[in-house]
Backbone as JSON, one array per atom type, in Angstrom:
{
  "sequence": "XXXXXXXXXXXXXXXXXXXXXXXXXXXXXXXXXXXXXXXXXXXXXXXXXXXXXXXXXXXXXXXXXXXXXXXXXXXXXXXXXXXXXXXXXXXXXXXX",
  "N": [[13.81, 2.74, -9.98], [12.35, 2.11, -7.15], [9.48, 0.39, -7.2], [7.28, -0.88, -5.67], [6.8, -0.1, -2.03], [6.02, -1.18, 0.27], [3.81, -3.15, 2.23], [0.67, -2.53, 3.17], [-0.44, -3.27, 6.57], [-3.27, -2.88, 7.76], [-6.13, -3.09, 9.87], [-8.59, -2.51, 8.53], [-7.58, -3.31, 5.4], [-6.97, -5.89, 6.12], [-9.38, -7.05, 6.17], [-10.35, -6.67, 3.53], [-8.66, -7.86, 2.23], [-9.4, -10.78, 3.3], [-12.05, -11.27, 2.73], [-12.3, -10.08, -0.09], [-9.85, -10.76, -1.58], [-8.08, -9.09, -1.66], [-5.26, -7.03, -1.84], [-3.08, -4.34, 0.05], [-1.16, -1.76, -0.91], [1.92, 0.37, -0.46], [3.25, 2.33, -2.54], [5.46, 3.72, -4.89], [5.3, 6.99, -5.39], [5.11, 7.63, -8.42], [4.58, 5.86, -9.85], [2.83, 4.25, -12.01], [-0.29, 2.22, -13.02], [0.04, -0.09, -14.52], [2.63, -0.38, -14.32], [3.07, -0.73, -11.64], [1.27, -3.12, -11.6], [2.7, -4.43, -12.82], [5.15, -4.78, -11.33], [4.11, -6.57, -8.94], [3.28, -8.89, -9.8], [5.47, -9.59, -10.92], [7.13, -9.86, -8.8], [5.75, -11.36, -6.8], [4.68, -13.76, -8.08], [1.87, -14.05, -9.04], [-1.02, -13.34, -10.22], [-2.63, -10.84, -11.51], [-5.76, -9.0, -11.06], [-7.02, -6.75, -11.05], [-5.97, -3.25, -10.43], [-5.87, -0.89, -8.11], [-5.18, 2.98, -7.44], [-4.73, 5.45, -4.97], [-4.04, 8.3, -3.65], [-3.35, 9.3, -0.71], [-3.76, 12.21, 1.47], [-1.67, 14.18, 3.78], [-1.45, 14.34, 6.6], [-2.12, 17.12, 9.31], [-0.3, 17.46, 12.08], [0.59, 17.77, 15.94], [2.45, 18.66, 19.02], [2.83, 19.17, 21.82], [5.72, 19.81, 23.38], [9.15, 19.86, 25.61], [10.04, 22.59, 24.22], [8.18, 23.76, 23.69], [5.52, 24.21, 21.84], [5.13, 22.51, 18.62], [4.52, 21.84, 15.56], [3.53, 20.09, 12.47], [3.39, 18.05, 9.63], [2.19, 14.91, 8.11], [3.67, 13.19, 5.66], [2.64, 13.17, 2.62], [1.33, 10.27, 0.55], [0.95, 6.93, -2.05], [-1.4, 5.15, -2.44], [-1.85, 1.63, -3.77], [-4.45, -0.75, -4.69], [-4.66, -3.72, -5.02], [-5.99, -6.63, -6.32], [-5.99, -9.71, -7.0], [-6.19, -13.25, -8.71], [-8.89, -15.19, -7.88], [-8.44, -17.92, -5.62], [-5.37, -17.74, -5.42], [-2.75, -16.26, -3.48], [-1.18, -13.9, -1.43], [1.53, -14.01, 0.5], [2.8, -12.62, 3.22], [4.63, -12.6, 4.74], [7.05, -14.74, 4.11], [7.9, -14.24, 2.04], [10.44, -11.6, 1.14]],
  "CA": [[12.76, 3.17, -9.08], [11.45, 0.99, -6.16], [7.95, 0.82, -6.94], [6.38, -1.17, -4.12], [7.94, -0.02, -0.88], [5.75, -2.22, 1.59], [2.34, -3.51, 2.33], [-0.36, -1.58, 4.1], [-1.3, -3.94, 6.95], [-4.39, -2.62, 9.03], [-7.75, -3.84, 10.31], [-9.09, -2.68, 6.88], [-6.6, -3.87, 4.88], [-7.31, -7.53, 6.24], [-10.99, -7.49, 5.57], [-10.26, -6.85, 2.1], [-7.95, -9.91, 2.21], [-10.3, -11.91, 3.57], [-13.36, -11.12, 1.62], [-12.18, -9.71, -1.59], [-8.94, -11.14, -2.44], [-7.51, -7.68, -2.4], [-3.86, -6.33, -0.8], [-3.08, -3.06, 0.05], [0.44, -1.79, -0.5], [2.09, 1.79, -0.39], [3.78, 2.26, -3.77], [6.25, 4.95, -5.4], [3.98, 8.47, -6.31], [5.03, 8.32, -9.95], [4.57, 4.71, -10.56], [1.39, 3.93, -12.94], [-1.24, 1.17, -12.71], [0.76, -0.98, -15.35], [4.14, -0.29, -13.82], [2.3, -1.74, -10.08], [0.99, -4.2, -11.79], [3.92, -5.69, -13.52], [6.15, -5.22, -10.07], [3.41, -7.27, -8.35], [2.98, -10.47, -10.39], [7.09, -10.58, -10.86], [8.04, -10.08, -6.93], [5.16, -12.34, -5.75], [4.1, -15.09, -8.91], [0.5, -13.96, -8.93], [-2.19, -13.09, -11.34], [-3.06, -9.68, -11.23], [-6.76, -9.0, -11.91], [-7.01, -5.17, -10.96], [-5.18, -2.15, -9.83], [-6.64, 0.36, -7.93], [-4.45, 3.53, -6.93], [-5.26, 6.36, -4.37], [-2.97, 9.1, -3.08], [-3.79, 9.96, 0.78], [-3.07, 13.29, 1.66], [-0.87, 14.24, 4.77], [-2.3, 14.86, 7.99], [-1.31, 17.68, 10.54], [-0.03, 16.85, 13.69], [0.3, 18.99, 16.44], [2.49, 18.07, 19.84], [3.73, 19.95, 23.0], [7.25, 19.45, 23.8], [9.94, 21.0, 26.55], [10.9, 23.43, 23.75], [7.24, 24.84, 23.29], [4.49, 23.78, 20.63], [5.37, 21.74, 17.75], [3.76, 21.41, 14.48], [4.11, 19.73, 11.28], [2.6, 17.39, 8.3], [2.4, 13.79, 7.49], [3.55, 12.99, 4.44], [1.34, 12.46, 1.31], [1.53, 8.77, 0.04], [0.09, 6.69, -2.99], [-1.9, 3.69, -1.76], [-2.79, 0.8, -4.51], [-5.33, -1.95, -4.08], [-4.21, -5.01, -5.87], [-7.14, -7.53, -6.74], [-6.02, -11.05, -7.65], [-6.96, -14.38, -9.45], [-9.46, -16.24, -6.85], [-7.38, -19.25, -5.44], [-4.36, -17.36, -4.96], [-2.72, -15.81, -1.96], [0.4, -13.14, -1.55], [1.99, -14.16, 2.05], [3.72, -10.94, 3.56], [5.61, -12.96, 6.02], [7.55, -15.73, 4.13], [8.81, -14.0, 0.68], [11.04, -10.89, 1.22]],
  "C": [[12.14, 1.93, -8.44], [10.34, 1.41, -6.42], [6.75, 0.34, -5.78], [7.67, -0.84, -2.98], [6.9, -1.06, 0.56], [4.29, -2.09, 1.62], [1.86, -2.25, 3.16], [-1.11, -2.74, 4.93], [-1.84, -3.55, 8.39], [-5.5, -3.33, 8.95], [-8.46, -3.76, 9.34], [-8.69, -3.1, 5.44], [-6.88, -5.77, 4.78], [-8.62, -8.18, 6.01], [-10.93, -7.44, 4.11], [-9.55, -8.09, 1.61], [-8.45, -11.01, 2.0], [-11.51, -12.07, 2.65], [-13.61, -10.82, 0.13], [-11.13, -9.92, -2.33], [-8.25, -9.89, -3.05], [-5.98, -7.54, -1.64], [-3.5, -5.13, -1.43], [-1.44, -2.82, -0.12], [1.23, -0.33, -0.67], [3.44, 1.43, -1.55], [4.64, 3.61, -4.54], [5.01, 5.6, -6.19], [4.06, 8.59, -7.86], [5.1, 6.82, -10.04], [2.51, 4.61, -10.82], [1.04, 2.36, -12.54], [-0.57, -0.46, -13.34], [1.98, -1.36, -14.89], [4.06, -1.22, -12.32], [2.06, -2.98, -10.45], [2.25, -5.57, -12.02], [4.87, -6.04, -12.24], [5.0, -6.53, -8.96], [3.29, -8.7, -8.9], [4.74, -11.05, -10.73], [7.64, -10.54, -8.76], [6.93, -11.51, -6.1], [4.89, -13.52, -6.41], [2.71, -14.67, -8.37], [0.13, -13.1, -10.12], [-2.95, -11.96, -11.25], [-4.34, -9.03, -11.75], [-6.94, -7.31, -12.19], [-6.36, -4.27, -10.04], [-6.0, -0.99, -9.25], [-5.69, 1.49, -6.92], [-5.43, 4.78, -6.43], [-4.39, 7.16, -4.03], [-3.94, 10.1, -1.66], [-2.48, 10.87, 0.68], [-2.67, 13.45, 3.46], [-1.68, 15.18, 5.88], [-1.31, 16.05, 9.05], [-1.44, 17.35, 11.9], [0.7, 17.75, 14.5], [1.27, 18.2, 17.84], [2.87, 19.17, 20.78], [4.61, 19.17, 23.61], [8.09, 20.09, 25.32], [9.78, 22.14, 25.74], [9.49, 24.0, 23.41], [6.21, 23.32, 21.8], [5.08, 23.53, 19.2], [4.58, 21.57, 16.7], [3.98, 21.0, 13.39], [3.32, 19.01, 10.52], [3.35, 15.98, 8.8], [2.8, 13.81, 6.18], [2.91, 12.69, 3.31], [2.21, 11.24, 0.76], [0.66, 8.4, -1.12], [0.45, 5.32, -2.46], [-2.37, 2.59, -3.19], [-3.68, -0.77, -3.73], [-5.09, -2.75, -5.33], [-5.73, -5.99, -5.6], [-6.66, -8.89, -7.51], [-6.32, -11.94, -7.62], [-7.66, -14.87, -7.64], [-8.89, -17.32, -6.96], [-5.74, -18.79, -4.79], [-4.05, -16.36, -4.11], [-1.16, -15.73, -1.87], [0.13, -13.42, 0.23], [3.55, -13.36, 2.34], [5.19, -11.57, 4.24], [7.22, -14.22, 5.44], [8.78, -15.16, 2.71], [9.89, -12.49, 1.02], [12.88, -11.44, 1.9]]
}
């Protein structure tokens, strides 16, 4: 089981970065706080202070097409908020 499948990087996302030493990252629905944790400090070398998991629910979305009116769901996701050691710093762009 892939448990991190990829960061979460938005405008709120980066204030937490900046100010709280947090990163956001969208994570397999049946992976636990321990299971996040441990994939996070072996894929990046960092010090994992706290885990915080959320599961956003799926939005409907609505479009008009040629073929008539369209409707359907977002998918539901599970979001964690990673919290680590002050001093250190996961860089999205250089490790994968």
């Amino acid at each position: 089981m892939e448990i991190i499948k990829k960061p979460v990087l938005t405008e709120k996302a980066s204030l937490l970065t900046e100010k709280l030493n947090r990163y956001a990252f969208k994570v397999d629905h049946r992976a636990n706080k321990i299971q996040i944790k441990q994939a996070v400090e072996q894929m990046f070398g960092v010090t994992v202070v706290a885990v915080n998991t959320m599961v956003i629910a799926g939005k409907a979305k609505n479009r008009y097409t040629k073929a008539g009116f369209v409707s359907g769901r977002t998918p539901k996701y599970k979001k964690a908020i990673i919290t680590i050691k002050d001093g250190e710093t996961i860089d999205f762009y250089s490790t994968i």
